[in-house]
Structures are given as C-alpha cells and as structure tokens.
CSV table of C-alpha atoms in Angstrom, one decimal:
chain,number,residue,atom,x,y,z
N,1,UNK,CA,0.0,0.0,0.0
N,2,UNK,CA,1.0,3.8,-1.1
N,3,UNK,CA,0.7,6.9,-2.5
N,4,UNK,CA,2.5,7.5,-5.6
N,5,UNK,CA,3.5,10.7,-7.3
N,6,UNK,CA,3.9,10.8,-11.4
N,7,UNK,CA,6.4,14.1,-11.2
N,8,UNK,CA,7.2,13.2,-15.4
N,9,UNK,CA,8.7,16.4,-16.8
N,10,UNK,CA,9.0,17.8,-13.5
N,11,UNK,CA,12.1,19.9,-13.4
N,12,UNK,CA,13.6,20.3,-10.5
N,13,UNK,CA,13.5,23.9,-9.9
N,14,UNK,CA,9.6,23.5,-9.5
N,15,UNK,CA,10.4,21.2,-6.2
N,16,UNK,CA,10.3,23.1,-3.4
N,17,UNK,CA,11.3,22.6,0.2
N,18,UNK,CA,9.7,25.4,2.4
N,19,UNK,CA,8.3,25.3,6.2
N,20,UNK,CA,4.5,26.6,6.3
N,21,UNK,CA,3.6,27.5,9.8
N,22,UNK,CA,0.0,27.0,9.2
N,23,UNK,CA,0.6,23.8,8.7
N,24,UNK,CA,2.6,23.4,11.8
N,25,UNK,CA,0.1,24.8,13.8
N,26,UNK,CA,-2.4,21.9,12.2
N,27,UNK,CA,0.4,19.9,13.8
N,28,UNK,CA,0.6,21.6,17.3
N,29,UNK,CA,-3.6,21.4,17.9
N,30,UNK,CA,-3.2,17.3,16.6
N,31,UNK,CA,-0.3,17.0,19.2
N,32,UNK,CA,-2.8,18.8,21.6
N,33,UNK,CA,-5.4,16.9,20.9
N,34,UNK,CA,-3.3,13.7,20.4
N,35,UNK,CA,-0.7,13.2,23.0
N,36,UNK,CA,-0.3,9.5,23.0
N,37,UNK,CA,0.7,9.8,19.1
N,38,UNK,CA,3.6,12.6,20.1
N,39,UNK,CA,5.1,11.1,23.4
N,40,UNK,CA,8.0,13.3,23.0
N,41,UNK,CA,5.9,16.3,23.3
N,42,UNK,CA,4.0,15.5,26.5
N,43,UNK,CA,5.6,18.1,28.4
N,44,UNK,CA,4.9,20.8,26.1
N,45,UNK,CA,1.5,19.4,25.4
N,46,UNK,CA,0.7,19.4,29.2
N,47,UNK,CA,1.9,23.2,29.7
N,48,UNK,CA,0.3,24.2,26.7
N,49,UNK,CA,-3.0,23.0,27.6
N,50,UNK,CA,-2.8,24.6,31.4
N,51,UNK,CA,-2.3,27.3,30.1
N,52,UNK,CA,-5.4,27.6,27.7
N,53,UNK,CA,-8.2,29.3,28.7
N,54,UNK,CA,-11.6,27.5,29.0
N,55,UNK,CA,-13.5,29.7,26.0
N,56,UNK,CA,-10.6,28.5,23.5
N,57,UNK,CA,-10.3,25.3,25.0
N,58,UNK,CA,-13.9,25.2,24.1
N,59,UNK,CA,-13.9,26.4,20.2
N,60,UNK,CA,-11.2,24.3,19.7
N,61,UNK,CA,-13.6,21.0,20.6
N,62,UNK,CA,-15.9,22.3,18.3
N,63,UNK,CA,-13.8,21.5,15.1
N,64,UNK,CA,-11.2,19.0,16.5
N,65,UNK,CA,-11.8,16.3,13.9
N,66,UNK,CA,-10.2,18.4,11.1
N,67,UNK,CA,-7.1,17.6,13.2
N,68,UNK,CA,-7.0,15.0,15.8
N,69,UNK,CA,-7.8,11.9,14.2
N,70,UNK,CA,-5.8,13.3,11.1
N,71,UNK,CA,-5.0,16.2,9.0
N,72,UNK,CA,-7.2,18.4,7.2
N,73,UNK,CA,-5.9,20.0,3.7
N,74,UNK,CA,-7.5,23.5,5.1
N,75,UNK,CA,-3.9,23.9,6.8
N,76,UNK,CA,-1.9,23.9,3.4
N,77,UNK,CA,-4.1,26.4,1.4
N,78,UNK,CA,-1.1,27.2,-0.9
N,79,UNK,CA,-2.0,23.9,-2.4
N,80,UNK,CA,-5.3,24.7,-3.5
N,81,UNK,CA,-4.7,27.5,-5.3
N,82,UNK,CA,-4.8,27.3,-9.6
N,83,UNK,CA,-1.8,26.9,-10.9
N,84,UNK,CA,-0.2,24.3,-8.6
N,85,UNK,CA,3.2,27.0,-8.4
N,86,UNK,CA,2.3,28.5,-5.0
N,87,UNK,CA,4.3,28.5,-2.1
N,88,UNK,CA,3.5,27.9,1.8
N,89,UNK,CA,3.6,31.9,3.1
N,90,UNK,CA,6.3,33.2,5.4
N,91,UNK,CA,4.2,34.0,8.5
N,92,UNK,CA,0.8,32.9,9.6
N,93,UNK,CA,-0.9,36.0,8.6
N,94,UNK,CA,-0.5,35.1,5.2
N,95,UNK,CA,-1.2,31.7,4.7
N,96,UNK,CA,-4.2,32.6,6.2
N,97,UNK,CA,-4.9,35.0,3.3
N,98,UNK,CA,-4.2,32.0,1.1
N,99,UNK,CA,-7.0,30.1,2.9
N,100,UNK,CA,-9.3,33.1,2.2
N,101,UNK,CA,-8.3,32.5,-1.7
N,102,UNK,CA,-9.8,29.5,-1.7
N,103,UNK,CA,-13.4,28.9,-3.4
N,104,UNK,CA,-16.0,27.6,-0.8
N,105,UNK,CA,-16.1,25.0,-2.6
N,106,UNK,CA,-12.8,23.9,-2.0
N,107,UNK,CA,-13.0,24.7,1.5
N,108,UNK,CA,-16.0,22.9,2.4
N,109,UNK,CA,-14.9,19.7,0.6
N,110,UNK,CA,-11.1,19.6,2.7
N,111,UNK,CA,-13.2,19.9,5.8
N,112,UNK,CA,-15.4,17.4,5.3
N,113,UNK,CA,-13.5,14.8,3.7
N,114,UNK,CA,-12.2,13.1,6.4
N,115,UNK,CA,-15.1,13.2,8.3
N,116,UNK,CA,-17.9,12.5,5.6
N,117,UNK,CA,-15.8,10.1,3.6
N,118,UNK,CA,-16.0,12.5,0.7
N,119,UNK,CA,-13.9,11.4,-2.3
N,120,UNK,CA,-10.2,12.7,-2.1
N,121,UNK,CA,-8.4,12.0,-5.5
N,122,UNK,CA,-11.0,12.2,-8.2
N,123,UNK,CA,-13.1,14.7,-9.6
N,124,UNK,CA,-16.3,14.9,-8.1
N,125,UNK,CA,-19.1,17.2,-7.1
N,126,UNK,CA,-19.4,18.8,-3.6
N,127,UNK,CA,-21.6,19.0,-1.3
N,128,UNK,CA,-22.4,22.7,-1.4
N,129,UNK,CA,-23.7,21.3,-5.3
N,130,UNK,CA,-25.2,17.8,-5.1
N,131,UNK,CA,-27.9,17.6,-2.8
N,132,UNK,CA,-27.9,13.7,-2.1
N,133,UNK,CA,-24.0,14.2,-1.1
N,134,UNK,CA,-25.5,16.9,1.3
N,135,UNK,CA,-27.6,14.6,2.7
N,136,UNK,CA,-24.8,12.1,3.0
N,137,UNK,CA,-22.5,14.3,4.7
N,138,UNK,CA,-25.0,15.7,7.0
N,139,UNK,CA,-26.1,12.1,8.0
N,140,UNK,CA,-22.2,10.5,8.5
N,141,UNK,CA,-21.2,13.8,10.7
N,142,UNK,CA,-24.7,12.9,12.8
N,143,UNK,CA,-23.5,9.2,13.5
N,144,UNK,CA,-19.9,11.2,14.5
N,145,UNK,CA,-21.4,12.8,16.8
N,146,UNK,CA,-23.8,16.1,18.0
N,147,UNK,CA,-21.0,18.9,17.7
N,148,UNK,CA,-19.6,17.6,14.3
N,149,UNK,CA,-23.2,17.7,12.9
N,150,UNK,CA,-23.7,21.1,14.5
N,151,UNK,CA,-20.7,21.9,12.8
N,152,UNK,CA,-21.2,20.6,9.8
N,153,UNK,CA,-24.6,22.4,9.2
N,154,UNK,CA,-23.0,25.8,10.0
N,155,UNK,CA,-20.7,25.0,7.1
N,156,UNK,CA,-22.5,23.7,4.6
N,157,UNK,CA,-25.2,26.7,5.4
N,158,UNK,CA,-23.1,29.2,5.6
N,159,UNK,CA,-19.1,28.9,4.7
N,160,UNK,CA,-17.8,32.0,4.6
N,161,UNK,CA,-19.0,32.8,8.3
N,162,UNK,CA,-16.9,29.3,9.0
N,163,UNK,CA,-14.0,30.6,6.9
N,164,UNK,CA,-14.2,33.2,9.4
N,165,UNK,CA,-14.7,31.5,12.4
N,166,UNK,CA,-11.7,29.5,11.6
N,167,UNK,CA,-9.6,32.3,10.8
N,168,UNK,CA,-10.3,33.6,14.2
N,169,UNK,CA,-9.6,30.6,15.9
N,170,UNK,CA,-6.2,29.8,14.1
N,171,UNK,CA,-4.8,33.6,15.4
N,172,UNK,CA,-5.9,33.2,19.4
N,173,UNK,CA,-4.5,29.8,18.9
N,174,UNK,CA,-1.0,32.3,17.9
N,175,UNK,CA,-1.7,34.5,20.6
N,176,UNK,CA,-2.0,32.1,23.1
N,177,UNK,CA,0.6,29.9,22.5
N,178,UNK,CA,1.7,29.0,19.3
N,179,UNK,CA,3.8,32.5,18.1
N,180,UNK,CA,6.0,31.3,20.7
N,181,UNK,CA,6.3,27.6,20.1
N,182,UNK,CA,7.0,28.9,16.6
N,183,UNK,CA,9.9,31.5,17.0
N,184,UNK,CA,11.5,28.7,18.6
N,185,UNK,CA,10.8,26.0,15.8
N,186,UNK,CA,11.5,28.3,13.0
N,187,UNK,CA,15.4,28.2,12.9
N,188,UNK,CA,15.2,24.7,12.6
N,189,UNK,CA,12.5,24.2,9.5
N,190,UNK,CA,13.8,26.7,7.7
N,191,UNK,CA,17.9,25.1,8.4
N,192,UNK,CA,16.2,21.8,7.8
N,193,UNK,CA,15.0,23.1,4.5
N,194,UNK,CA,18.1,24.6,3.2
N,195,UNK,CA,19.7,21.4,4.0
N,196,UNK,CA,17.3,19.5,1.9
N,197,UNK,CA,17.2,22.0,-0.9
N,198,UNK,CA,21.1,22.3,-1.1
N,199,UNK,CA,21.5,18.1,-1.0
N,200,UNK,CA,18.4,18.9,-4.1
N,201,UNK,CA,20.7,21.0,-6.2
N,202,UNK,CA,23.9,18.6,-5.0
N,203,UNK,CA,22.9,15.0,-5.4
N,204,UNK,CA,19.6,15.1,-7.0
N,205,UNK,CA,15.7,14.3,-6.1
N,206,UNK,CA,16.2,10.5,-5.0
N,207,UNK,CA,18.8,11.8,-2.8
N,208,UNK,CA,16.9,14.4,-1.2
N,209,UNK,CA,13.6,12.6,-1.4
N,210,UNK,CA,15.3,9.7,0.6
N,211,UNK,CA,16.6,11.9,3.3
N,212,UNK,CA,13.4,12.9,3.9
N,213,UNK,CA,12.1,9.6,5.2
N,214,UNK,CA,12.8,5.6,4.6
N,215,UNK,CA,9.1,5.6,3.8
N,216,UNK,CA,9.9,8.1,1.0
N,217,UNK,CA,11.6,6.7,-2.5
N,218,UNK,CA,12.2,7.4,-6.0
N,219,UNK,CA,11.9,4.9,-8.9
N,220,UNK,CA,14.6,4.4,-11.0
N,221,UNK,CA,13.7,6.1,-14.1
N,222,UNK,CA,12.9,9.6,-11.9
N,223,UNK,CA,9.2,9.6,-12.7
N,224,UNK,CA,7.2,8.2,-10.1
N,225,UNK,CA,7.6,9.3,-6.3
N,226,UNK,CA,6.3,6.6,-4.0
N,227,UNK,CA,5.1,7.3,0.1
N,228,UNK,CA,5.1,3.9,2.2
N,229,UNK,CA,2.0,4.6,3.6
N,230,UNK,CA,-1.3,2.5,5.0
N,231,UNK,CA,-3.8,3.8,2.1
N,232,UNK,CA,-3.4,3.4,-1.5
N,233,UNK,CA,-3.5,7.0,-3.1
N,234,UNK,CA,-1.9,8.6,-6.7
N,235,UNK,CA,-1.6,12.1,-8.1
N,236,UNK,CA,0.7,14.1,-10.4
N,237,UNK,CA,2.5,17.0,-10.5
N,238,UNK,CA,1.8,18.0,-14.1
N,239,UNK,CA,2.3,21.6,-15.1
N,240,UNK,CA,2.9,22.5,-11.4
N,241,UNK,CA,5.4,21.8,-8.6
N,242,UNK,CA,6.0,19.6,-5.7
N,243,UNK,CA,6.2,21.0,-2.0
N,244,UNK,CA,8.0,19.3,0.5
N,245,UNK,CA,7.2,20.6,4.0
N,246,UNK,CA,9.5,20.3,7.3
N,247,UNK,CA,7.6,19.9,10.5
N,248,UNK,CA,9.3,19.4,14.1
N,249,UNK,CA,5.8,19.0,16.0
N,250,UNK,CA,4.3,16.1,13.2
N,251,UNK,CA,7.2,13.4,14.0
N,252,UNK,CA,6.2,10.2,12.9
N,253,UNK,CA,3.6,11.4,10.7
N,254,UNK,CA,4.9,11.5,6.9
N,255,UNK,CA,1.4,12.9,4.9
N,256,UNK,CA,1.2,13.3,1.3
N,257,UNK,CA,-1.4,15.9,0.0
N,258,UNK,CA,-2.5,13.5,-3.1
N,259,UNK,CA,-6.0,15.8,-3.4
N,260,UNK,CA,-7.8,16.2,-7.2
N,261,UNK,CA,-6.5,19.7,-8.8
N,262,UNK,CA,-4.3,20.3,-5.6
N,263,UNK,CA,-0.5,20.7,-6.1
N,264,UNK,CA,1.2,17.6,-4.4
N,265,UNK,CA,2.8,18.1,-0.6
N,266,UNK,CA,4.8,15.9,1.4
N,267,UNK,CA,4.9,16.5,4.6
N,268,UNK,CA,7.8,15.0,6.4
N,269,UNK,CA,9.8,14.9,10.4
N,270,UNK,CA,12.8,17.5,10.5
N,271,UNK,CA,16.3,16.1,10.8
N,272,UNK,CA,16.8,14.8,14.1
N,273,UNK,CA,17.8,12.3,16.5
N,274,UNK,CA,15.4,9.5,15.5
N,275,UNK,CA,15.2,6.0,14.9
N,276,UNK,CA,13.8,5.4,11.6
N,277,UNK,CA,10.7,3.0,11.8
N,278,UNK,CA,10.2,0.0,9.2
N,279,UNK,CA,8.7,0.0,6.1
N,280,UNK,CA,4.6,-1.1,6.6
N,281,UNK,CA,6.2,-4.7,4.8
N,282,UNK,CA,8.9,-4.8,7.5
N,283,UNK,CA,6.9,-4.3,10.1
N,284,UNK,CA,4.4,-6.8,8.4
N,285,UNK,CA,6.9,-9.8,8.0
N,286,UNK,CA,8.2,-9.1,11.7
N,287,UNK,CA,4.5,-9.3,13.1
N,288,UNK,CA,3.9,-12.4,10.8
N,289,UNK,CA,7.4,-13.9,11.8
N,290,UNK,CA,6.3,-13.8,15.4
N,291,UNK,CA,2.8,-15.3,15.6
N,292,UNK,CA,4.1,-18.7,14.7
N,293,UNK,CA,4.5,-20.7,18.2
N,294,UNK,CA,7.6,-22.4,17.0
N,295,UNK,CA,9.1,-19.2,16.0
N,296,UNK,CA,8.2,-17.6,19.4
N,297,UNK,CA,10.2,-20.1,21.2
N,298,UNK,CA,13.2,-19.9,19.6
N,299,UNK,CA,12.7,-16.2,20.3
N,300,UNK,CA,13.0,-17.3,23.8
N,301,UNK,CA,15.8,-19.3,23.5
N,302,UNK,CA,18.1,-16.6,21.4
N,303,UNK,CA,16.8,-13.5,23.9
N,304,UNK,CA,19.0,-15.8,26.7
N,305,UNK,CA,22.1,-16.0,25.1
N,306,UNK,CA,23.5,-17.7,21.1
N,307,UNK,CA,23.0,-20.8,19.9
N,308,UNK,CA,24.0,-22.6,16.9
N,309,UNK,CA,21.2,-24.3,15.0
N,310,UNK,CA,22.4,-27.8,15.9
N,311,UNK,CA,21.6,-26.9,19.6
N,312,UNK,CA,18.3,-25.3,18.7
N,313,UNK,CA,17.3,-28.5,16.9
N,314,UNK,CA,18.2,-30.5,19.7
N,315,UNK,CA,16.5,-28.5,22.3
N,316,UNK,CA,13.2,-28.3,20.6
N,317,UNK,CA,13.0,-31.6,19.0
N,318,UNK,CA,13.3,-30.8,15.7
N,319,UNK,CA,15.7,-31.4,12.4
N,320,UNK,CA,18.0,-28.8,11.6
N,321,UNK,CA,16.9,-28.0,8.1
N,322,UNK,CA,13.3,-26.9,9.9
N,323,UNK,CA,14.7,-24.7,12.3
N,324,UNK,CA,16.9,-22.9,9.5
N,325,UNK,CA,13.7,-23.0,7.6
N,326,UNK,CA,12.2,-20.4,10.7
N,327,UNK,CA,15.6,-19.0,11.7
N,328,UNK,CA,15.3,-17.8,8.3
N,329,UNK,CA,11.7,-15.8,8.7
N,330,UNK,CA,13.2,-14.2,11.7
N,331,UNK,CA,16.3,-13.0,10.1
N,332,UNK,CA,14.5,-11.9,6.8
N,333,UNK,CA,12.3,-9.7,9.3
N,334,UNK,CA,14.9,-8.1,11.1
N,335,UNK,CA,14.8,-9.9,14.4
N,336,UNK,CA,18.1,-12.1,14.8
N,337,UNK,CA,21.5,-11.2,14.4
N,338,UNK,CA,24.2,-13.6,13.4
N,339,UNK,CA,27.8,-14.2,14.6
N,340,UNK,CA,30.4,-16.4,13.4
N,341,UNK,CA,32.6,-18.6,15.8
N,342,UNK,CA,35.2,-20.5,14.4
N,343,UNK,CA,33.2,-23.1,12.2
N,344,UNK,CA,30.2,-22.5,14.1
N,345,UNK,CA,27.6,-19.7,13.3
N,346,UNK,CA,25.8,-18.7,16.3
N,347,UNK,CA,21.9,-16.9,16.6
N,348,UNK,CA,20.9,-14.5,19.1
N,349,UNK,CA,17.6,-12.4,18.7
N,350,UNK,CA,18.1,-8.4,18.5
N,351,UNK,CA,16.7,-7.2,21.6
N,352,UNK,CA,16.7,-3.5,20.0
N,353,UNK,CA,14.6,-4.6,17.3
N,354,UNK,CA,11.8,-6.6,19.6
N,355,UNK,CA,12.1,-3.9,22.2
N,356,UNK,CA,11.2,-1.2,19.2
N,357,UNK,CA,8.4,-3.5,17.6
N,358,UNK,CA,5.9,-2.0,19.7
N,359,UNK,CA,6.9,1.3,19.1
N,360,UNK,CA,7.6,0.7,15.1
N,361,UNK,CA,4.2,-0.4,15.1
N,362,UNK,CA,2.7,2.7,16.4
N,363,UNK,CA,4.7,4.8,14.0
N,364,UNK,CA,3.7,2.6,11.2
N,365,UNK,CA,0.0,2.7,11.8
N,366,UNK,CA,0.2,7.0,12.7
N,367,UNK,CA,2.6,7.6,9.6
C-alpha cells in the first residue's frame, strides 16, 4: 500500500522545500489533541493545555476532527490555489490569506473529507452542489457525533462565516501559544529546508527525497515518487510543482497531499535524533514472523544467550533444516543477528529490534 506521485517532466527547480507555519500549527492542535501519538511532546502538550483558557479550549472541541484523528488540507491552502506553483507563506498571517483565496467549494470539501468520507483523489461534485452528497455528509457527521453535525450544518449553510470563524480561531491559537512555540521552531525548518534544498541542487531528487524519510523513494527512471504509507493514493505533479514541507511537531507522521486539482505536498519529520521505523512490509513480515508458536520459542531461547542451530534443533526436537527454515523468517524480518565462531555460526535475537516492535508499530500505523 501507497501513495505514488507521477512528477514526469518535472524539473527540478519546480520542487520546493519550504516550512508553512500554518501547517505546523495543524500539527501543534493534533499533538494537543493527540498526545499518546507525540510522546516526545507530552511536556509541552501538558503546559500548553494549562495554560489555555476554557473559552478556547472550548472552540477548539468544536472543530477537533479536522485535526486530531488526522490532518485536514484546510492547513496547506497554498496547495489549492490554480496553478499548482504556489508557495507555503512566510508568517501565519498570510497563509491565512491564502486560505481566504480558496473557493467555498474547495474549502467545504477539505473539511469534510475526512469526516464524511468524501472522495479525495478524483473529480467529483461537492456538497455545497449535489444535494444527495448533502444529505450524505449531513447524515455521516450525525452518526460522529452532536458537535460535528452542529458543525457541519453551519458549514454547509453558511461557509464564509466558518472561513471566518476559523480564521479567528487559528490567530488566538498564535496568541496564546503558538507565536511562541513557533519562533522557537523556525530556525530549525527553515535550516532543515536549506539542508534538503542544497542536498536537491547537489545529489539530485532521489537523494533528497530519501533523506526525507525511509518511507519516501524514487523509482529508478525519476518519474514516479512513491510514500510507504497505509492507504493506497496517486496524483501528479503536471504543469505544477512539488512542495516538501518540514515539521518538528508532526514526528512520525509523513502525509502526502494527493488531493484532485491540488498541487502535491509531502509533509515530512525535521532532521533529528530518530530512529527510523520500518517499512509497513517490514513491520508486516516481523509481526507475521512472530505469531508462529515455534518461531516464538526460539525467540526465547536466542533472547538468553547464542545458539547454533544444531543446539536449537536439539533442544526443541526438531531437524536442523526446519529450524533454518524459521531462523530464516526471523532473520529476513529483522529480528536475529548472526555471529560467526570458528566453524560454528551462532543466533541471538536483536533485543533492540523486539524492544522497538511496539513502538515501530505505532509509528507505522500513525505515519
């Protein structure tokens, strides 16, 4: 499963790498919202949220589901506009102005997709249009709930006074908290994107594409981008550009804006100190490698201490050729090291690896 990107004929001064602090804001109210997905940002979550006074803590519920449960395209508005050459804006102020550029159209159908299971990457009517898809959306936000239906009325009745609302909500957000999480963010987005862009202009787009993240890749003939992600998805740059966007508050999340008529976005974790999780296959054969009861054993015996597969055979009963047969699953997924004494190869299980399979498989689910 993926989302694939047909950038043919895209040169590369049309690929961008710029930080949009709209969208990092998106980021900050999902890590709010969210803070089992962003353990690293628990602290800053929990001093954040003390801090918030009750009437914003309040709006903020009202439209939650255009962030917590994932990411709406209403925070990269740069996207939607004709074209597919703009840019993420320098301060919050205006990206907001690019949201205002936006039709209603457009902005109604990116906050209701997620919610009302509108479709993402194919032309198709909106709501604001088609009034059996009004009905449909109207009737999926009820079964979500009293204050996304309540929500979802005002917008579909009105959008511009939600445009509004929204606006409104997005600068007390920056007033209360988020001017200053961003002043201290900035220096490293914006050094993060000059690293990327310079490593661009150095080494190429597979280069730079793959220091983005392992789930990111580059065929070989340079025409299809492909995202290791849990959805199947595909878009195309065409006439336009490609925007690759740093965030330090989205870590593991890597999102790809595959939306119809929108200019693609990746969305992808700073440079830091981080382990980076397996592929969805990796993680895949490693789950699949350890639900076999004879597998899980031997994982018992090699956590202890090495053992040659002559001794595993003779401690569990069985011929050597079938343990190499499932010493051989566990090594293709990752989960056994090998180490050569004398004539002798010795097993033992990577501890690191098991230790991280919990954790790999919450960044593979959330990426």
């Amino acid at each position: 499963m993926s989302v694939t990107i047909d950038i043919t004929g895209l040169p590369l001064e049309r690929v961008a790498v710029v930080p949009s602090p709209l969208a990092e804001l998106g980021m900050a109210l999902h890590a709010l919202s969210e803070p089992g997905h962003h353990p690293d940002l628990r602290g800053w979550a929990t001093a954040v949220s003390s801090r918030l006074e009750p009437c914003l803590a309040d709006r903020l519920c009202e439209a939650d589901f255009l962030w917590r449960s994932t990411f709406s395209d209403v925070f990269a508005p740069f996207a939607g506009i004709p074209g597919g050459r703009a840019m993420p804006g320098a301060t919050l102020a205006e990206e907001l102005d690019l949201l205002d550029k936006l039709t209603d159209e457009q902005f109604v159908h990116a906050a209701l997709e997620f919610t009302c299971q509108l479709r993402y990457d194919v032309q198709e009517a909106g709501p604001l249009d088609d009034p059996e898809l009004r009905r449909r959306s109207l009737e999926l936000a009820a079964a979500r709930g009293s204050v996304q239906e309540r929500f979802t009325r005002r917008l579909l009745s009105d959008p511009p006074a939600v445009r509004a609302w929204f606006r409104q909500l997005m600068l007390d957000c920056d007033d209360a908290f988020f001017a200053d999480t961003w002043a201290r963010i900035q220096p490293q987005l914006a050094a993060d994107a000059r690293h990327k862009t310079e490593l661009l202009r150095r080494k190429g787009l597979g280069e730079a594409l793959g220091s983005l993240s392992g789930a990111v890749s580059l065929d070989e003939e340079g025409r299809v981008i492909t995202v290791d992600k849990l959805l199947v998805g595909r878009t195309a740059t065409g006439d336009g550009g490609l925007v690759l966007v740093p965030t330090s508050l989205g870590w593991p999340h890597v999102m790809v804006l595959h939306r119809y008529g929108w200019q693609p976005t990746i969305t992808y974790p700073a440079s830091g100190p981080r382990p980076q999780a397996p592929s969805v296959e990796q993680l895949t054969r490693r789950l699949e490698a350890l639900a076999h009861p004879v597998r899980m054993r031997l994982c018992r015996h090699l956590a202890r201490s090495p053992h040659t597969t002559s001794e595993l055979a003779e401690a569990h009963g069985m011929t050597a050729p079938e343990i190499s047969r499932h010493l051989s699953v566990l090594k293709k997924a990752g989960l056994i090291t090998d180490c050569r004494r004398g004539r002798y190869v010795q097993h033992q299980l990577d501890l690191t690896a098991v230790a991280r399979l919990g954790s790999d498989f919450i960044e593979g689910v959330l990426r």
